[in-house]
Coordinates of C-alpha atoms and ligand atoms in Angstrom, one line a residue:
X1 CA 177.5 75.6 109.3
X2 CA 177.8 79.2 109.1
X3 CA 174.4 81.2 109.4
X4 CA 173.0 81.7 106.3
X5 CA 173.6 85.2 104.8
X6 CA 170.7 87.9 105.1
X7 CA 169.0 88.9 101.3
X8 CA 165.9 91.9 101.6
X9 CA 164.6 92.5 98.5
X10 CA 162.3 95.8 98.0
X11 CA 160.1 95.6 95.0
X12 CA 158.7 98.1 93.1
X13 CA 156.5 98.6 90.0
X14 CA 154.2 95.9 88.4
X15 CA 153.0 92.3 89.0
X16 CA 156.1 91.2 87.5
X17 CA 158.5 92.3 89.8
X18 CA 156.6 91.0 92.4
X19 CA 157.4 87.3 90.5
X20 CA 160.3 88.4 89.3
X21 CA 161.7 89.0 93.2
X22 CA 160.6 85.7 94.1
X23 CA 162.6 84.1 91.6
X24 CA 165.8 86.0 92.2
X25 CA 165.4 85.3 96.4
X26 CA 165.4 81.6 95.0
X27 CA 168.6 82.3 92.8
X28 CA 170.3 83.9 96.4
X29 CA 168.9 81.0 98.3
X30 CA 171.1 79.0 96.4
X31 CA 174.0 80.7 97.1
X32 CA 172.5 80.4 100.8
X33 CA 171.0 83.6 101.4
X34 CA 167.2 83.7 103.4
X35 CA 165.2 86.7 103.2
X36 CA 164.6 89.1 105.7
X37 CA 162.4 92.0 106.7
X38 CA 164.7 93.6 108.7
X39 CA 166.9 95.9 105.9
X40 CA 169.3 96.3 109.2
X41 CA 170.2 93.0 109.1
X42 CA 170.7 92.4 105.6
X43 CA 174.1 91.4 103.8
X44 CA 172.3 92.0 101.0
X45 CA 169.9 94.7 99.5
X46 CA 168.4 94.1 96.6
X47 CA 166.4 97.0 94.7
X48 CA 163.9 95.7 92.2
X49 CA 163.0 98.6 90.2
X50 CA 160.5 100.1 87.8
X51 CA 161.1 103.0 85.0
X52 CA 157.7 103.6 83.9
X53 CA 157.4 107.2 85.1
X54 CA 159.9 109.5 86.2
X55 CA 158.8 109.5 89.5
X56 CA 159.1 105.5 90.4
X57 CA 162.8 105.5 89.3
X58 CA 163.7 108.4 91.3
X59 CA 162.6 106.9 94.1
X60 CA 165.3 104.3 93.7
X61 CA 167.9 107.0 94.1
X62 CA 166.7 108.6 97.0
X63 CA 166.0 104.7 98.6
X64 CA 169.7 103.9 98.0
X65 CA 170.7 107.0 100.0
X66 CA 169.7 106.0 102.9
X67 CA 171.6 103.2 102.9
X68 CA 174.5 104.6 103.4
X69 CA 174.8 104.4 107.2
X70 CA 174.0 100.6 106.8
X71 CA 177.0 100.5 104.4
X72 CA 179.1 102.3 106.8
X73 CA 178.2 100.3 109.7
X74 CA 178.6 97.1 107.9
X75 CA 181.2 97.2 105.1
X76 CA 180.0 93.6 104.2
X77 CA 176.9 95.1 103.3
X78 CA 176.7 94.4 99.2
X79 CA 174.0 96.4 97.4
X80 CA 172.4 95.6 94.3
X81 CA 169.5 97.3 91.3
X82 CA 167.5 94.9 89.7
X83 CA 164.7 95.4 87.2
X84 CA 163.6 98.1 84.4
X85 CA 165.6 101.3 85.8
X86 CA 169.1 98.8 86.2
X87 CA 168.4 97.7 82.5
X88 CA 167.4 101.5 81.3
X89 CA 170.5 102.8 83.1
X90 CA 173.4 100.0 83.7
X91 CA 176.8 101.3 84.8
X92 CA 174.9 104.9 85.0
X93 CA 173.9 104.1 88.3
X94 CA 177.0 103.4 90.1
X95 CA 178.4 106.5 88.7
X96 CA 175.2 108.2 90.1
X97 CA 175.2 106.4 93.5
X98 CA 178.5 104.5 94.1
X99 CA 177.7 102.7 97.2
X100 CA 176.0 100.5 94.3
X101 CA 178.1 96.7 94.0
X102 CA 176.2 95.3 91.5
X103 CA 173.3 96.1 88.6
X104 CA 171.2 93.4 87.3
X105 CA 167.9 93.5 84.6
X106 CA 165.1 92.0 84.4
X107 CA 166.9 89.3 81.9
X108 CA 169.8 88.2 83.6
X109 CA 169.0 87.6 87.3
X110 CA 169.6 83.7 86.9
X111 CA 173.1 85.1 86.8
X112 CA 173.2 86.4 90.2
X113 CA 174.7 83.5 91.9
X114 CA 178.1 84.4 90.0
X115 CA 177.1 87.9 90.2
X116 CA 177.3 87.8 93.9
X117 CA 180.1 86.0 94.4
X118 CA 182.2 88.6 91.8
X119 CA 180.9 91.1 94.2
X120 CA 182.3 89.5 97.5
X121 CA 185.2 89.0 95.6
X122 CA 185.7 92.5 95.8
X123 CA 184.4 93.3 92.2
X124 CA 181.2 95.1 90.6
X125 CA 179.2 93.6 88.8
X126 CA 177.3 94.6 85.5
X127 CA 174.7 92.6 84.1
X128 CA 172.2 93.9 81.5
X129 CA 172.4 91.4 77.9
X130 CA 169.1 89.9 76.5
X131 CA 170.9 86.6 76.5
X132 CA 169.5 84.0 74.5
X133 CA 168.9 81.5 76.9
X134 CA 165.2 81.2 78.8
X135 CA 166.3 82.2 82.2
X136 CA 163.8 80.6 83.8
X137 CA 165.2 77.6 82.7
X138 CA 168.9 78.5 83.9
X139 CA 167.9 79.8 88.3
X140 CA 169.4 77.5 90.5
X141 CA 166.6 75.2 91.6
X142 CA 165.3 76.0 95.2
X143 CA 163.4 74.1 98.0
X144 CA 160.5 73.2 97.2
X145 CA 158.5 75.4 100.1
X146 CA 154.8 75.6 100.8
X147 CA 153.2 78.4 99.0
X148 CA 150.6 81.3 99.8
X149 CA 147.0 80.4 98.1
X150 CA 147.6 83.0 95.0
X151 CA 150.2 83.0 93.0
X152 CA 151.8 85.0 90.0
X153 CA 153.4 83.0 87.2
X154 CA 155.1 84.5 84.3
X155 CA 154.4 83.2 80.9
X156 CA 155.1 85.8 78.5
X157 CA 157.4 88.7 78.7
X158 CA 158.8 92.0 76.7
X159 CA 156.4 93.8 74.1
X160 CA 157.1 94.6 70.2
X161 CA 154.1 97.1 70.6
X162 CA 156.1 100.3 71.4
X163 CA 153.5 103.2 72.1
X164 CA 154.6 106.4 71.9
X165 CA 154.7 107.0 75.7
X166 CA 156.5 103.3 77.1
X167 CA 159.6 102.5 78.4
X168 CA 158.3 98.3 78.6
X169 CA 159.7 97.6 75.1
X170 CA 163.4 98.4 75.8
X171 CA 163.4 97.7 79.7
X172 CA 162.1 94.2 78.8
X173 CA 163.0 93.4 75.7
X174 CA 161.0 92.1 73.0
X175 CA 158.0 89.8 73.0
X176 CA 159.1 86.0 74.0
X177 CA 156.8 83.2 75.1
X178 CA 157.3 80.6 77.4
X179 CA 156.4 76.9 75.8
X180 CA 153.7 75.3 77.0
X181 CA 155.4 72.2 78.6
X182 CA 157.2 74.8 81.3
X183 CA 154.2 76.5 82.1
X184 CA 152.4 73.9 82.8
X185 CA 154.9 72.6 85.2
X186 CA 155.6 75.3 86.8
X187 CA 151.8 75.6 87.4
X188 CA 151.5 72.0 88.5
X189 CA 154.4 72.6 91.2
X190 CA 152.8 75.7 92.4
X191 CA 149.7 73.7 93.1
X192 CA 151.5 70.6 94.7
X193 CA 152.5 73.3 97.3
X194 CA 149.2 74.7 98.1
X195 CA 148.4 77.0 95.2
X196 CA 145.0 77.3 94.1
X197 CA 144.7 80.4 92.1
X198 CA 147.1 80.9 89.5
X199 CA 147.6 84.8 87.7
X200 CA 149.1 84.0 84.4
X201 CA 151.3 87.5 83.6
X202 CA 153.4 88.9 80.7
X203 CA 153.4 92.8 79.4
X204 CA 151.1 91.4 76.7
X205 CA 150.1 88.7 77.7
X206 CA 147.0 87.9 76.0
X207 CA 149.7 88.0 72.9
X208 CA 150.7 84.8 74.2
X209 CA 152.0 82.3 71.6
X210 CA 153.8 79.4 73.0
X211 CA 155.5 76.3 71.4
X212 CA 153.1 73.5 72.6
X213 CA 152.1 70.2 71.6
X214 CA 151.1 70.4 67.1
X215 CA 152.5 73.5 67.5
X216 CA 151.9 77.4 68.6
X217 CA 149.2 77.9 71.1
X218 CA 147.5 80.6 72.1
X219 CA 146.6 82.4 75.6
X220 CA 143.0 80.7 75.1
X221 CA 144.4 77.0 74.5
X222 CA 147.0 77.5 77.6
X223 CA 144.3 78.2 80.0
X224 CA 142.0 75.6 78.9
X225 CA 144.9 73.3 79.5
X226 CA 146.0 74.9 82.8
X227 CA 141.9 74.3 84.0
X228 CA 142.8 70.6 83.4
X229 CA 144.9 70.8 86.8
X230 CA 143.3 69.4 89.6
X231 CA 143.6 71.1 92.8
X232 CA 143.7 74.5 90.8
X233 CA 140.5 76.2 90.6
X234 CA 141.1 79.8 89.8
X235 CA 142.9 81.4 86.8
X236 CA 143.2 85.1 86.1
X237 CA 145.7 86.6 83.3
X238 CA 147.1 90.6 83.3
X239 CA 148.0 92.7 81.3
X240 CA 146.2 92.5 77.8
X241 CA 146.3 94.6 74.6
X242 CA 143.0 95.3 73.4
X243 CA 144.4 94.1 70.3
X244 CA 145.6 90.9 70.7
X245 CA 142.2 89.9 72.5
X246 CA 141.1 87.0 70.3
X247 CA 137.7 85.5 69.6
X248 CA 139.0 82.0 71.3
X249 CA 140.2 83.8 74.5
X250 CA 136.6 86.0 74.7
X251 CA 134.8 82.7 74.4
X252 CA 136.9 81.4 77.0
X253 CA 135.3 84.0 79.7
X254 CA 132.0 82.2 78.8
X255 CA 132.8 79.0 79.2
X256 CA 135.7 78.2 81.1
X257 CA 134.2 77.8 84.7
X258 CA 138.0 78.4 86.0
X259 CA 138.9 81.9 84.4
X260 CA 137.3 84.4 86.6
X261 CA 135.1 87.3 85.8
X262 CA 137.3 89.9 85.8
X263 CA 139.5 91.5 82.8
X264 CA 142.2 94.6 82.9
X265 CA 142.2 96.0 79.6
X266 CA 143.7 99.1 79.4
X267 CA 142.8 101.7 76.7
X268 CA 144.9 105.1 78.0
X269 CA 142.6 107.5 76.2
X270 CA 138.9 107.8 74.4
X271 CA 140.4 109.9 72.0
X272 CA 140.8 108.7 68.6
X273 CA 143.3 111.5 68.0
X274 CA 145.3 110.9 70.8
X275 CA 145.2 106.6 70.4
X276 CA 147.0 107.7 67.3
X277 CA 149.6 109.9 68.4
X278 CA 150.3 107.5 71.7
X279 CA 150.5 104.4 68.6
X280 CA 147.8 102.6 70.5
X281 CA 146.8 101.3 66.6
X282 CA 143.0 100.8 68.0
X283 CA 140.2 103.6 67.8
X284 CA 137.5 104.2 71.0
X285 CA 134.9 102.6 68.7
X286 CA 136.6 99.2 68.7
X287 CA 137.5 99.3 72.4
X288 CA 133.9 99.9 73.0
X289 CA 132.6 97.0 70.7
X290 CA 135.3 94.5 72.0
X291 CA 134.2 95.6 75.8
X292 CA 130.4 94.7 74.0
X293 CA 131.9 91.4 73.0
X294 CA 133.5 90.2 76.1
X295 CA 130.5 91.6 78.0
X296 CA 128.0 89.3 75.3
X297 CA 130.3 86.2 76.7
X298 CA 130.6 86.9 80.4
X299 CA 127.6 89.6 81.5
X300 CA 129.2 90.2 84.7
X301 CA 132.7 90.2 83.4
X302 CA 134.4 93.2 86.1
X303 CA 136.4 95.6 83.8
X304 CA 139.5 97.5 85.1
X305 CA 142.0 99.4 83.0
X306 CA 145.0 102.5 82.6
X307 CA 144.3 105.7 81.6
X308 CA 147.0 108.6 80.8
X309 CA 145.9 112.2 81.2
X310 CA 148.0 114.8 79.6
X311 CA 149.8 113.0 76.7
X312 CA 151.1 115.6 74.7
X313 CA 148.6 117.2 72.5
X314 CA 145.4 116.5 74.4
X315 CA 142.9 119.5 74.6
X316 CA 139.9 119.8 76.4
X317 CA 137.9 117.6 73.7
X318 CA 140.2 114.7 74.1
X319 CA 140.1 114.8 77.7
X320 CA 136.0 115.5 77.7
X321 CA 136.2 111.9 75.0
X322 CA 138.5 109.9 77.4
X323 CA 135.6 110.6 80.7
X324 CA 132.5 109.8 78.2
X325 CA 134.1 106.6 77.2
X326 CA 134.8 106.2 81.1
X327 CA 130.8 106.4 81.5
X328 CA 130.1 104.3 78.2
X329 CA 132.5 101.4 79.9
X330 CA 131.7 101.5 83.5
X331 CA 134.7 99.9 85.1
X332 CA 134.8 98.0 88.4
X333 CA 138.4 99.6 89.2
X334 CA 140.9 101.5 87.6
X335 CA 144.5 103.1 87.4
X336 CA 145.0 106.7 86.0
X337 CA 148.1 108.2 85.6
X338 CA 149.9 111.6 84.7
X339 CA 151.8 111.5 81.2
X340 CA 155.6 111.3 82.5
X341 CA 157.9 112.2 79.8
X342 CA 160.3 109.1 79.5
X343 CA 164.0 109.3 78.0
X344 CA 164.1 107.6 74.8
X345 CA 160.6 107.5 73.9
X346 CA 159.0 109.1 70.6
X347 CA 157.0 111.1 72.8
X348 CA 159.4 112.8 74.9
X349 CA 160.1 115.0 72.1
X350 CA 156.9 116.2 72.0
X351 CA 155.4 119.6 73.8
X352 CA 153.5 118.5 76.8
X353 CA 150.5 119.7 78.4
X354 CA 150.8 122.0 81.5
X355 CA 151.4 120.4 84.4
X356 CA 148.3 122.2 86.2
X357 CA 146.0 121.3 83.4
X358 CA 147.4 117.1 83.3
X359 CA 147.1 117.6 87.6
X360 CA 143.2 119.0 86.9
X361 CA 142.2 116.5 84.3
X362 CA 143.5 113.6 86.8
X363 CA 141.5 114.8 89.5
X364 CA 138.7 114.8 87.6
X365 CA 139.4 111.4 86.2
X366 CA 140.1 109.7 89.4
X367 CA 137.1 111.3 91.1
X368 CA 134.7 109.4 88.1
X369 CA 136.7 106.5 88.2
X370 CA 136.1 106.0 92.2
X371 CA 132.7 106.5 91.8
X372 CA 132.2 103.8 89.4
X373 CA 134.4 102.0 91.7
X374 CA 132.2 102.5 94.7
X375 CA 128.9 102.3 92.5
X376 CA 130.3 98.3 91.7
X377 CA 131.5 97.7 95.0
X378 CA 127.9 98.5 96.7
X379 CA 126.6 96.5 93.4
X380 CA 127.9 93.2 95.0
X381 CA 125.5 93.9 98.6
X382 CA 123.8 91.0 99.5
X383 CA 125.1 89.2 96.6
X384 CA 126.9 85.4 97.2
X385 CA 130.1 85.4 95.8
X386 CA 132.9 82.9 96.2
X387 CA 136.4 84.1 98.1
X388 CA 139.4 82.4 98.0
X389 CA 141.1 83.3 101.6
X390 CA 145.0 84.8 101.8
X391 CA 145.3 85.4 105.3
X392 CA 144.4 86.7 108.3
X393 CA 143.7 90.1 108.6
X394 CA 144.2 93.0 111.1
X395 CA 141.5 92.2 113.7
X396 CA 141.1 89.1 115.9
X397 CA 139.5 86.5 114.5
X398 CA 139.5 88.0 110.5
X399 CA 140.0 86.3 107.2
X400 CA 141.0 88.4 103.8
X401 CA 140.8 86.7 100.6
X402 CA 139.6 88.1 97.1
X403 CA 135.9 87.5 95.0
X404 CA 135.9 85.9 91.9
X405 CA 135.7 90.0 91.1
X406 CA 139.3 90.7 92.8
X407 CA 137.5 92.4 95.2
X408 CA 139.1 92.1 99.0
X409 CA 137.0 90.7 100.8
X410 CA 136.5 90.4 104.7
X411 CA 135.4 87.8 106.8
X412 CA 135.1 87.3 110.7
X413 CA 134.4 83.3 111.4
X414 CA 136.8 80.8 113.1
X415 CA 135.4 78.3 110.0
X416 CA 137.4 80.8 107.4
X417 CA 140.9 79.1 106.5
X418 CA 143.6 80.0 104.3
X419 CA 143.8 78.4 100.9
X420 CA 139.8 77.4 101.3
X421 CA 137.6 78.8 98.7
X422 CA 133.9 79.8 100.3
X423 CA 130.7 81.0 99.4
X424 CA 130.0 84.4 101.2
X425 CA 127.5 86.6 101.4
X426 CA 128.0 90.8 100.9
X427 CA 127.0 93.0 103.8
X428 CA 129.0 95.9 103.5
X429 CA 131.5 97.4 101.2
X430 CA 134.0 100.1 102.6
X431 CA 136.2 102.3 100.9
X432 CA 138.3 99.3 99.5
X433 CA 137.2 96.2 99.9
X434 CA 133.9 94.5 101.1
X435 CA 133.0 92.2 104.2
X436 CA 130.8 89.3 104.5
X437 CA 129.4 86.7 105.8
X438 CA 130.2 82.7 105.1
X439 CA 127.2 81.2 103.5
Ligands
SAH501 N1 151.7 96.3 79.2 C1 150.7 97.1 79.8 C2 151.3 98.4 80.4 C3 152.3 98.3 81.4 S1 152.6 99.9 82.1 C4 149.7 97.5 78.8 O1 150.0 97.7 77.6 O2 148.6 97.7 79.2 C5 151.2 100.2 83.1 C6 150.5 101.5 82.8 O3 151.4 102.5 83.1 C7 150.2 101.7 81.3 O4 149.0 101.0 81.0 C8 150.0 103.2 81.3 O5 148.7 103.6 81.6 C9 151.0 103.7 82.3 N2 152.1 104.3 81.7 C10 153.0 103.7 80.9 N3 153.9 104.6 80.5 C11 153.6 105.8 81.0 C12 154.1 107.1 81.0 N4 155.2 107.4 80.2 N5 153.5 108.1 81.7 C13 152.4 107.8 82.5 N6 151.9 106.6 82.5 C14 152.4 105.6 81.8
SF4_502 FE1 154.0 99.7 77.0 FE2 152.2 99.7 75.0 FE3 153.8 97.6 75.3 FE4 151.9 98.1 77.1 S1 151.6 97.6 74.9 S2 154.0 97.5 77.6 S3 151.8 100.4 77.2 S4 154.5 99.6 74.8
F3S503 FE1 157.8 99.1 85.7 FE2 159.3 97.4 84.3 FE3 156.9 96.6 85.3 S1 159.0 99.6 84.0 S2 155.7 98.5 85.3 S3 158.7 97.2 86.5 S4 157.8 96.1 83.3

């Protein structure tokens, strides 16, 4: 048999792309491609790309680049775009960067098997429909390999929300669920090879409603019936709407031993004013009381969430309303982000801010931000919390794994295992994670 040909796959953007890289590797396997680390040795590359701010699909450009020597060493070499900047820009980018073969979005990859053969058949290949089929259903079926401890699954994907600022709604289409029956067996498989924490995903996913048994079920009903699976002991979901967060799925953070403590809820500002004008449909009030609610079910529920600075519009006031309801929250962790102006979008057409006045404000964000970080990290000292363990880490002897919180956590003792879930004790948090002991 010949040796198999050579796919590496760089990924960039959210959680998704992460799964969404697994599952085209699998497609490729099928056409009997391995992976590799080594981009040298590759007879494929495969970009996987994100188009949420100006700067992450640049970087794609400047990436392919320096490819070119690879392509001129190897003129077998095929090189491909996946993901939310090949949907937002198709044939575009083979005009832009013609060493390009073959462009592929986020809803077509289960075509790549007769995508790549067009393309060693000389051709390019264009691929960016929303196709009506459930891809997921349609990738080649691969071998059933062991699997790290945590794992991503998707369940529902695209969002009908549109705020003013996001590319999401056209780079991923609308809003579709997965039924019930194929997430469950895709989580049952996952944990028949080795999985035991499971992190449901989707752009909104807490607006999950999937076709299940007596009808449409909610994110709330799925994970109840996902906790069902021996074997799996940890669930986690990401990312979630403040407005789709329903009473049944706040309950569940009370009483479903499984879902663990910790919630990413993004609000982007603490200005009503601006929540308006970025078509967030939600004020700061009912962020705040909802944060009260989840916080009534689960008191040590760990909050993370997004922030914009510098949406068009924002003064000083906004900006001073967005920290306060930073202090009001008190989040464990936290992304914050510069307002990138994105093609298409209602609020590209607006005035922005000065770039030194968005750059100040983010400073001054991020510096509140890590100290609330910090302030929860030292929080967890002494405290027994349970880790699930990834792998080893850098120094002799070291197991990393994550808390119930999400929190990396450290531990140096040959009884630490991958895939075993302990209790440890906090001695020390550093800048970003925490080490401990084994109880
Ligand atoms: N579905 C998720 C968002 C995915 S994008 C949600 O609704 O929470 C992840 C984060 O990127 C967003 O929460 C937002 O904070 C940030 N983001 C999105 N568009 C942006 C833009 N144009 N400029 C800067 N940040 C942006
Ligand atoms: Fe983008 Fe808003 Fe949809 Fe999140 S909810 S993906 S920020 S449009
Ligand atoms: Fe980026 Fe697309 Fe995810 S734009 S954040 S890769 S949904």
């Amino acid at each position: 048999m010949a040796d198999p040909k050579k796919l590496f796959i760089k990924t960039y953007g959210c959680q998704m792309n992460v799964y969404d890289s697994e599952r085209m590797a699998e497609a490729l396997g099928a056409s009997g491609y391995v992976t590799t680390e080594r981009v040298e040795d590759a007879d494929m590359i495969l970009l996987n790309t994100c188009h949420i701010r100006e700067k992450a699909a640049e970087k794609v450009y400047s990436e392919l680049g320096r490819f070119k020597p690879l392509k001129t060493a190897n003129p077998d070499l095929k090189i491909g775009v996946a993901g939310c900047v090949a949907q937002a820009e198709g044939e575009e980018i083979m005009r832009r960067q013609p060493l390009v073969d073959l462009v592929v979005g986020p809803q077509t990859y289960h075509r790549l098997p007769a995508m790549e053969a067009a393309v060693r058949a000389g051709a390019r290949a264009v691929d960016t429909d929303f196709p009506e089929e459930d891809k997921f259903e349609h990738l080649p079926k691969a071998p059933r390999a062991k699997r790290a401890p945590a794992a991503f699954l998707t369940v529902q994907e695209g969002c009908d929300k549109f705020c003013a600022f996001c590319v999401v709604p056209y780079t991923r289409g609308a809003e579709v669920s997965r039924p019930v029956e194929r997430v469950l067996r895709e989580a049952r498989d996952l944990v028949e090879r080795g999985v035991r924490e499971i992190t449901l995903l989707g752009q909104n996913v807490n607006a999950y409603h999937g076709e299940g048994a007596g009808g449409t079920w909610g994110l709330a009903r799925l994970i109840r019936e996902l906790a069902k699976i021996e074997g799996l002991a940890r669930i986690r979901f990401t990312t979630s709407h403040p407005n789709d967060m329903e009473d049944d799925l706040i309950a569940a953070h009370g009483d479903e031993p499984k879902l663990m403590p910790y919630l990413h809820l993004p609000v982007q500002s603490g200005s009503d004013r601006i929540l308006k004008a970025m078509a967030r449909k939600h004020t700061a009030e009912q962020y705040l009381r909802l944060i009260d609610r989840l916080r009534a079910a689960r008191p040590d529920l760990l909050l993370s969430g997004d922030f914009i600075v510098g949406f068009p519009g924002e003064t000083d006031q906004d900006f001073e309303d967005t920290l306060a309801l930073v202090r009001e929250v008190g989040y464990g962790q936290a992304y914050s982000f510069k307002y990138s102006a994105r093609p298409g979008t209602p609020a590209a057409e607006k005035t922005p801010v000065p770039d030194d006045v968005a750059s100040d404000r983010l400073h001054r964000l991020q510096a509140l931000l890590s100290d609330q970080q910090r302030a929860a990290q030292e929080a967890m000292v002494g405290r027994e919390v349970s880790v699930l363990f990834e792998k080893p880490g850098r120094m002799a002897g070291q197991m990393v794994g994550k808390s119930d919180y999400l929190h990396a956590v450290h531990v140096t003792d040959p009884c630490a295992q991958t895939g075993q879930i302990a209790r440890v004790r906090i001695t020390r948090s550093g800048p970003n994670s925490l080490a401990g002991e084994l109880v």
